[in-house]
Amino acid sequence: MSSSLRFDRGHTDDLMAFLMASPSPYHAVATAAARLEKAGFRQVEETAAWDGTSGGKYVLRGGAIVAWYVPEGASAHTPFRIVGAHTDSPNLRVKPLPDTGAYGWRQVAVEIYGGTLLNTWLDRDLGLAGRISLRDGTHRLVNIDRPLLRVPQLAVHLDRSANPDGLKLDRQKHMQPIWGLGDVEEGDLIRFVAVEAGVDAEDVTGWDLMPHPVEPPAYLGRDRELLAGPRMDNLLSVHAAAAALGAVAGQPDEELPYIPVMAAFDHEENGSQSDTGADGPLLGTVLERSVFARGGTYEDRARAFAGTVCLSSDTGHAVHPNYAERHDPTHHPVVNGGPILKVNVNMRYATDGSGRAVFAAACQKADVPWQTFVSNNSMPCGTTIGPITAARHGIQTVDIGVAILSMHSARELCGADDPYLLANAVAAFLAG
């Protein structure tokens, strides 16, 4: 890999800023798009006709972004190198009728999104972010990044069994945050949000809002060798992909044998089945339109897809020092040990031996160490967008990521070196 693509600890500093700027999937794609714009990419509308010119382009749809760089002289059948990730994280989401409360407390009605570790949302200072939809069909991003909400835990004096027997939380009764005192007023929350967004409440006809912890990311440990922060599953991978794509696009075109692509989807945490999820048509449509815009035929599309490889990048499990028996006895990924290759023979991850070779070559080219993750046979294995991408598009896919602790917590933990090691491996892969 060219020395110009070498990422260092400054990349991790930048990741912290990215996490703070991206409290929702909608903010994440806007932040990634702004960074790509600085690298020379331009947005193309799905409703417009596309041309076959070279350069960097991207499509935004809700909480998803697909970006690609066409080198000068690329043929219609030039294969793609894709890095896939997802923008959503397990959290709380505001309900359609959000105003609720009891006994003089005003509360916000929320649903549980994804496999959230509920206890990690207790007694945290929470802001509110997302997007509002306006009467004229436009959207407005909202980020109230200050202490506004709190899910209060019951005092131990009123639940003496919480420590010896474990905390038991009812998803409906116990997770509704408070945000003030007084009588419940219908429309109160959205009127407040509208003021914060600088619009008239009467013009707000829809919303996709979610609480977020306002505590910033931080280095942790005696030697600051760890990083704690929110939404690293999976904005860590989105950030790495955007940084790598922007860097690779700055290389001479003649050094790029593939068309590098970044695809960051929404709704991975609840199955990817949406128009912005990996199980939707977005990626395939963008890739096909890129082929056809360059004068290609269906035959060119088939040739391009046959030579395409996708890295599905998501966080994985580092060995936990307090629960080592939950891990496979011979596969113990450690933090700051480099990115992990995820393997599951039942195709919960899409990696096979051929994909392993592709990933190993990229890591060798980038001079990056790497590890392997396999689940304990007695534990159910999670999954990613990898198998979905492979099956839906017929594209060879390899599952990778960064090993973390506290996955699906409101605040997760990784090694401070791993984000830039991942970005270096991704850049080497995209550059071919």
Coordinates of C-alpha atoms in Angstrom, one line a residue:
M1 CA 0.0 0.0 0.0
S2 CA 1.2 3.5 -0.8
S3 CA 2.7 5.3 2.1
S4 CA 0.2 8.1 1.4
L5 CA -2.6 5.8 2.6
R6 CA -1.0 5.0 5.9
F7 CA -3.4 5.8 8.8
D8 CA -2.1 6.3 12.4
R9 CA -3.4 7.2 15.8
G10 CA -4.7 10.5 14.3
H11 CA -7.3 8.3 12.6
T12 CA -8.6 7.2 16.0
D13 CA -8.8 10.8 17.1
D14 CA -10.8 11.5 14.0
L15 CA -13.1 8.5 14.8
M16 CA -14.0 10.1 18.1
A17 CA -15.1 13.3 16.3
F18 CA -17.1 11.2 13.8
L19 CA -18.9 9.4 16.6
M20 CA -19.9 12.6 18.3
A21 CA -21.1 14.1 15.0
S22 CA -23.2 11.0 14.2
P23 CA -25.8 10.3 16.9
S24 CA -28.2 8.8 14.4
P25 CA -27.9 6.9 11.1
Y26 CA -29.0 10.1 9.3
H27 CA -26.2 12.1 10.8
A28 CA -23.7 9.3 10.1
V29 CA -24.4 9.4 6.4
A30 CA -24.4 13.2 6.3
T31 CA -21.1 13.3 8.1
A32 CA -19.6 10.6 5.8
A33 CA -20.9 12.4 2.7
A34 CA -19.4 15.7 3.8
R35 CA -16.0 14.0 4.2
L36 CA -16.3 12.5 0.8
E37 CA -17.2 15.8 -0.7
K38 CA -13.9 17.2 0.6
A39 CA -12.2 14.3 -1.2
G40 CA -13.8 15.4 -4.5
F41 CA -16.9 13.1 -4.5
R42 CA -20.2 14.5 -5.7
Q43 CA -23.8 13.4 -4.9
V44 CA -25.9 11.9 -7.7
E45 CA -29.7 11.7 -7.4
E46 CA -31.4 8.4 -7.9
T47 CA -34.2 10.1 -9.9
A48 CA -31.7 11.7 -12.3
A49 CA -30.0 10.2 -15.4
W50 CA -26.5 9.0 -14.6
D51 CA -23.5 9.6 -16.9
G52 CA -20.4 7.4 -17.3
T53 CA -17.8 10.0 -16.3
S54 CA -15.0 9.0 -14.1
G55 CA -14.5 10.3 -10.5
G56 CA -16.1 9.9 -7.1
K57 CA -19.9 9.8 -6.7
Y58 CA -22.3 8.9 -3.9
V59 CA -26.0 8.2 -3.3
L60 CA -27.8 9.0 -0.1
R61 CA -31.1 7.3 0.9
G62 CA -32.3 7.8 4.4
G63 CA -29.7 6.3 6.8
A64 CA -27.7 4.7 4.0
I65 CA -25.0 5.8 1.7
V66 CA -23.3 4.1 -1.3
A67 CA -20.2 5.8 -2.7
W68 CA -17.8 4.7 -5.5
Y69 CA -14.9 6.0 -7.5
V70 CA -14.6 5.3 -11.2
P71 CA -11.0 5.5 -12.4
E72 CA -10.2 7.1 -15.7
G73 CA -10.3 4.4 -18.4
A74 CA -12.4 1.9 -16.4
S75 CA -14.2 -0.5 -18.7
A76 CA -17.9 -1.4 -18.3
H77 CA -16.9 -4.8 -17.0
T78 CA -14.3 -3.6 -14.4
P79 CA -15.0 -5.4 -11.1
F80 CA -15.8 -3.7 -7.9
R81 CA -14.1 -3.8 -4.5
I82 CA -16.7 -3.1 -1.9
V83 CA -16.5 -2.4 1.8
G84 CA -19.9 -2.9 3.5
A85 CA -20.9 -1.6 6.9
H86 CA -24.0 -0.4 8.7
T87 CA -25.0 2.9 10.2
D88 CA -27.5 1.8 12.9
S89 CA -26.9 0.8 16.5
P90 CA -29.1 -0.8 19.1
N91 CA -30.9 2.0 21.0
L92 CA -34.2 3.5 22.0
R93 CA -36.5 5.0 19.4
V94 CA -39.3 7.6 19.9
K95 CA -42.8 6.3 19.3
P96 CA -45.4 7.9 17.0
L97 CA -47.3 9.2 20.1
P98 CA -44.4 10.2 22.2
D99 CA -46.0 12.2 25.1
T100 CA -46.6 10.1 28.2
G101 CA -46.0 10.2 31.9
A102 CA -47.4 9.7 35.4
Y103 CA -47.4 11.0 39.0
G104 CA -46.2 14.5 37.9
W105 CA -43.4 13.2 35.7
R106 CA -43.3 13.9 32.0
Q107 CA -41.9 11.1 29.9
V108 CA -41.2 10.1 26.3
A109 CA -42.6 6.9 25.0
V110 CA -39.9 4.8 23.3
E111 CA -39.5 1.5 21.5
I112 CA -36.5 -0.8 21.9
Y113 CA -34.5 -1.0 18.7
G114 CA -32.3 -4.0 18.0
G115 CA -30.6 -6.2 20.7
T116 CA -29.9 -3.4 23.1
L117 CA -28.3 -4.1 26.5
L118 CA -31.1 -2.4 28.4
N119 CA -29.2 -1.8 31.7
T120 CA -26.6 0.3 30.0
W121 CA -29.1 3.0 29.2
L122 CA -30.1 3.5 32.8
D123 CA -29.0 6.6 34.7
R124 CA -27.3 8.1 31.6
D125 CA -27.7 11.7 30.5
L126 CA -29.3 11.4 27.1
G127 CA -29.8 13.9 24.2
L128 CA -32.2 13.5 21.3
A129 CA -31.3 13.2 17.6
G130 CA -32.6 12.0 14.2
R131 CA -34.6 13.6 11.5
I132 CA -38.0 15.3 11.2
S133 CA -40.1 15.2 8.0
L134 CA -41.8 18.4 6.9
R135 CA -45.0 19.1 5.1
D136 CA -43.2 20.0 1.9
G137 CA -41.6 16.6 1.7
T138 CA -38.1 17.7 2.9
H139 CA -36.2 16.4 5.9
R140 CA -34.3 18.3 8.7
L141 CA -31.6 16.8 10.8
V142 CA -32.0 17.4 14.6
N143 CA -29.3 16.9 17.2
I144 CA -30.1 18.1 20.7
D145 CA -26.7 17.2 22.1
R146 CA -27.2 18.1 25.8
P147 CA -28.7 16.3 28.8
L148 CA -32.4 16.2 28.1
L149 CA -33.6 12.6 29.0
R150 CA -32.9 10.0 31.6
V151 CA -34.1 6.4 32.3
P152 CA -33.9 6.3 36.1
Q153 CA -33.1 3.0 37.8
L154 CA -35.1 1.9 40.8
A155 CA -33.2 2.4 44.1
V156 CA -31.7 -0.7 45.6
H157 CA -33.8 -0.1 48.7
L158 CA -36.9 -0.8 46.7
D159 CA -35.4 -3.8 44.9
R160 CA -33.2 -5.8 47.3
S161 CA -33.0 -8.7 44.8
A162 CA -31.3 -6.6 42.1
N163 CA -27.8 -7.4 43.2
P164 CA -28.0 -11.1 44.2
D165 CA -30.5 -12.2 41.6
G166 CA -29.8 -9.8 38.7
L167 CA -31.6 -6.8 37.4
K168 CA -34.8 -7.6 35.7
L169 CA -36.1 -4.9 33.3
D170 CA -39.5 -4.9 31.6
R171 CA -39.0 -3.4 28.1
Q172 CA -42.4 -1.6 28.2
K173 CA -42.6 -0.5 31.8
H174 CA -39.1 0.3 32.8
M175 CA -37.4 2.0 29.8
Q176 CA -39.5 5.1 29.3
P177 CA -37.2 8.1 30.0
I178 CA -38.2 11.2 31.9
W179 CA -37.7 14.7 30.6
G180 CA -39.4 17.0 33.0
L181 CA -42.2 17.7 35.5
G182 CA -45.8 18.6 35.0
D183 CA -48.9 17.3 33.2
V184 CA -48.7 15.4 30.0
E185 CA -49.5 17.5 27.0
E186 CA -50.1 16.0 23.6
G187 CA -47.7 17.3 21.0
D188 CA -45.3 18.7 23.6
L189 CA -42.2 16.8 22.6
I190 CA -42.5 17.6 18.9
R191 CA -43.2 21.2 19.5
F192 CA -40.0 21.3 21.6
V193 CA -38.0 19.5 18.8
A194 CA -39.4 21.9 16.2
V195 CA -38.2 24.9 18.1
E196 CA -34.7 23.3 18.4
A197 CA -34.7 22.6 14.6
G198 CA -35.9 26.1 13.8
V199 CA -39.2 25.1 12.1
D200 CA -42.9 25.5 12.8
A201 CA -44.4 22.6 14.7
E202 CA -47.4 22.6 12.3
D203 CA -45.0 21.8 9.5
V204 CA -43.6 18.6 11.2
T205 CA -45.6 15.7 9.8
G206 CA -43.2 12.8 10.7
W207 CA -40.2 12.0 12.8
D208 CA -37.4 9.4 13.3
L209 CA -35.9 10.3 16.6
M210 CA -33.8 8.5 19.1
P211 CA -32.1 9.3 22.5
H212 CA -28.3 9.1 22.6
P213 CA -25.7 9.3 25.4
V214 CA -24.1 12.8 25.5
E215 CA -20.9 11.6 27.2
P216 CA -18.1 12.0 24.6
P217 CA -15.7 9.1 23.5
A218 CA -12.6 8.9 25.6
Y219 CA -9.2 7.2 25.7
L220 CA -9.0 4.8 28.6
G221 CA -6.3 2.9 30.5
R222 CA -3.0 3.5 32.0
D223 CA -1.4 4.2 28.6
R224 CA -4.5 5.4 26.9
E225 CA -4.4 2.1 24.9
L226 CA -8.2 1.7 24.9
L227 CA -11.1 3.7 23.5
A228 CA -14.6 3.9 25.0
G229 CA -17.5 5.4 23.2
P230 CA -21.0 5.0 21.8
R231 CA -22.1 3.4 18.5
M232 CA -18.8 1.8 17.6
D233 CA -21.0 -1.1 16.4
N234 CA -20.8 -0.1 13.6
L235 CA -19.8 3.5 13.0
L236 CA -16.2 2.4 13.6
S237 CA -16.4 0.5 10.3
V238 CA -18.3 3.3 8.5
H239 CA -15.6 5.8 9.4
A240 CA -12.8 3.4 8.3
A241 CA -14.6 2.8 5.0
A242 CA -15.1 6.5 4.3
A243 CA -11.5 7.3 5.2
A244 CA -10.1 4.5 3.1
L245 CA -12.3 5.3 0.1
G246 CA -11.3 8.9 0.1
A247 CA -7.7 8.1 0.4
V248 CA -7.8 5.5 -2.4
A249 CA -9.6 7.9 -4.7
G250 CA -6.5 10.2 -4.3
Q251 CA -4.2 7.6 -5.9
P252 CA -3.3 7.8 -9.6
D253 CA -6.1 6.1 -11.6
E254 CA -3.7 3.8 -13.4
E255 CA -3.0 2.1 -10.0
L256 CA -6.6 1.1 -9.4
P257 CA -7.5 -2.1 -11.1
Y258 CA -11.0 -2.1 -9.5
I259 CA -13.8 0.3 -8.8
P260 CA -13.7 0.9 -5.0
V261 CA -17.0 1.1 -3.3
M262 CA -18.3 2.0 0.2
A263 CA -21.8 0.8 1.1
A264 CA -23.1 1.7 4.6
F265 CA -26.7 0.4 5.2
D266 CA -29.3 1.1 7.8
H267 CA -31.4 -1.5 9.8
E268 CA -28.7 -4.2 10.2
E269 CA -29.6 -4.6 13.8
N270 CA -33.1 -5.7 13.1
G271 CA -32.6 -7.9 10.0
S272 CA -31.7 -5.5 7.1
Q273 CA -35.1 -5.8 5.4
S274 CA -35.9 -2.3 4.3
D275 CA -35.2 -0.1 1.3
T276 CA -32.1 1.2 3.0
G277 CA -31.0 -2.2 4.4
A278 CA -28.5 -4.7 3.0
D279 CA -31.4 -7.0 2.1
G280 CA -32.9 -4.3 -0.1
P281 CA -32.0 -3.5 -3.7
L282 CA -29.9 -0.3 -3.1
L283 CA -26.4 -1.7 -3.6
G284 CA -27.3 -3.9 -6.6
T285 CA -29.1 -1.0 -8.3
V286 CA -26.2 1.4 -7.8
L287 CA -23.7 -1.1 -9.1
E288 CA -25.8 -2.0 -12.2
R289 CA -26.5 1.7 -13.0
S290 CA -22.8 2.4 -12.8
V291 CA -22.1 -0.4 -15.3
F292 CA -24.9 0.7 -17.7
A293 CA -23.9 4.4 -17.4
R294 CA -20.5 3.4 -18.8
G295 CA -22.2 1.9 -21.8
G296 CA -22.2 -1.6 -20.4
T297 CA -24.6 -4.5 -21.2
Y298 CA -26.0 -7.2 -19.0
E299 CA -23.0 -9.3 -20.0
D300 CA -20.7 -6.6 -18.7
R301 CA -22.7 -6.5 -15.5
A302 CA -22.4 -10.2 -15.1
R303 CA -18.6 -10.1 -15.7
A304 CA -18.1 -7.2 -13.3
F305 CA -20.1 -8.9 -10.5
A306 CA -18.2 -12.2 -11.1
G307 CA -14.9 -10.5 -10.3
T308 CA -16.2 -8.4 -7.4
V309 CA -15.3 -9.0 -3.8
C310 CA -17.0 -7.4 -0.7
L311 CA -15.5 -7.0 2.8
S312 CA -18.4 -6.9 5.2
S313 CA -16.9 -5.0 8.1
D314 CA -18.6 -5.1 11.5
T315 CA -17.5 -5.3 15.1
G316 CA -16.8 -8.7 16.7
H317 CA -16.1 -10.1 20.1
A318 CA -12.8 -9.7 21.9
V319 CA -12.1 -12.4 24.5
H320 CA -13.6 -11.2 27.7
P321 CA -11.3 -11.7 30.8
N322 CA -14.3 -12.3 33.1
Y323 CA -16.1 -14.7 30.8
A324 CA -13.4 -16.5 28.8
E325 CA -15.5 -19.8 28.9
R326 CA -18.0 -18.1 26.6
H327 CA -15.4 -18.0 23.8
D328 CA -14.0 -20.7 21.6
P329 CA -11.0 -22.2 23.5
T330 CA -8.6 -21.8 20.7
H331 CA -9.7 -18.5 19.2
H332 CA -9.2 -15.6 21.5
P333 CA -9.2 -12.3 19.6
V334 CA -7.5 -9.5 21.6
V335 CA -7.9 -5.7 21.3
N336 CA -5.1 -3.9 19.5
G337 CA -4.3 -7.3 17.8
G338 CA -5.5 -6.0 14.4
P339 CA -8.8 -6.7 12.6
I340 CA -10.5 -10.0 12.9
L341 CA -11.6 -12.5 10.2
K342 CA -15.0 -13.9 11.1
V343 CA -15.7 -17.5 10.3
N344 CA -18.8 -19.7 10.6
V345 CA -19.2 -22.9 8.5
N346 CA -23.0 -22.5 8.7
M347 CA -22.6 -19.2 6.8
R348 CA -23.7 -16.9 9.6
Y349 CA -20.6 -15.2 8.3
A350 CA -19.8 -15.3 4.6
T351 CA -16.1 -16.1 4.9
D352 CA -14.6 -19.1 3.1
G353 CA -11.0 -20.2 2.4
S354 CA -10.9 -18.1 -0.8
G355 CA -12.1 -15.0 1.1
R356 CA -9.6 -15.6 3.8
A357 CA -6.8 -15.5 1.2
V358 CA -8.1 -12.1 -0.1
F359 CA -8.2 -10.6 3.4
A360 CA -4.8 -12.0 4.3
A361 CA -3.3 -10.5 1.1
A362 CA -4.8 -7.1 1.9
C363 CA -3.4 -7.2 5.5
Q364 CA 0.0 -8.3 4.2
K365 CA 0.1 -5.5 1.7
A366 CA -0.9 -3.0 4.5
D367 CA 1.6 -4.5 7.0
V368 CA -1.3 -5.0 9.4
P369 CA -1.6 -8.0 11.9
W370 CA -4.9 -9.9 11.9
Q371 CA -6.8 -12.5 13.9
T372 CA -9.6 -15.0 13.5
F373 CA -12.9 -15.2 15.3
V374 CA -15.0 -18.4 15.6
S375 CA -17.9 -18.8 18.0
N376 CA -17.9 -21.4 20.8
N377 CA -19.9 -24.4 19.4
S378 CA -22.2 -24.2 22.5
M379 CA -23.1 -20.6 21.9
P380 CA -25.4 -19.2 19.1
C381 CA -23.5 -17.3 16.5
G382 CA -24.5 -13.8 15.4
T383 CA -24.6 -12.7 11.8
T384 CA -23.9 -9.6 9.6
I385 CA -24.7 -8.1 6.3
G386 CA -22.1 -10.4 4.8
P387 CA -24.3 -13.5 4.0
I388 CA -27.1 -11.2 2.8
T389 CA -24.8 -9.4 0.4
A390 CA -23.3 -12.7 -0.9
A391 CA -26.7 -14.3 -1.5
R392 CA -28.5 -11.3 -2.8
H393 CA -25.9 -10.2 -5.4
G394 CA -23.9 -13.3 -6.0
I395 CA -20.8 -11.5 -4.8
Q396 CA -17.9 -13.1 -3.0
T397 CA -18.0 -11.7 0.5
V398 CA -15.6 -11.9 3.5
D399 CA -16.7 -11.0 7.0
I400 CA -14.2 -8.9 9.0
G401 CA -14.2 -6.3 11.8
V402 CA -12.6 -5.0 15.0
A403 CA -12.8 -6.9 18.2
I404 CA -14.5 -5.1 21.0
L405 CA -16.0 -5.6 24.5
S406 CA -19.5 -4.5 25.6
M407 CA -21.0 -4.9 22.2
H408 CA -24.6 -3.5 22.0
S409 CA -24.0 -1.4 25.2
A410 CA -24.7 2.3 25.1
R411 CA -20.9 2.6 25.5
E412 CA -18.6 0.1 23.9
L413 CA -14.8 -0.6 24.3
C414 CA -12.1 -1.3 21.7
G415 CA -8.4 -1.0 21.4
A416 CA -7.2 2.5 20.4
D417 CA -5.0 1.1 17.7
D418 CA -7.5 -1.2 16.0
P419 CA -9.5 1.5 14.2
Y420 CA -6.5 2.7 12.1
L421 CA -5.3 -0.9 11.6
L422 CA -8.7 -1.7 10.1
A423 CA -8.6 1.4 7.9
N424 CA -5.2 0.5 6.6
A425 CA -6.4 -3.1 5.7
V426 CA -9.5 -1.7 4.1
A427 CA -7.5 0.8 2.0
A428 CA -5.2 -1.9 0.8
F429 CA -8.1 -4.0 -0.2
L430 CA -9.9 -1.2 -2.1
A431 CA -6.7 -0.3 -3.9
G432 CA -6.3 -3.9 -5.1

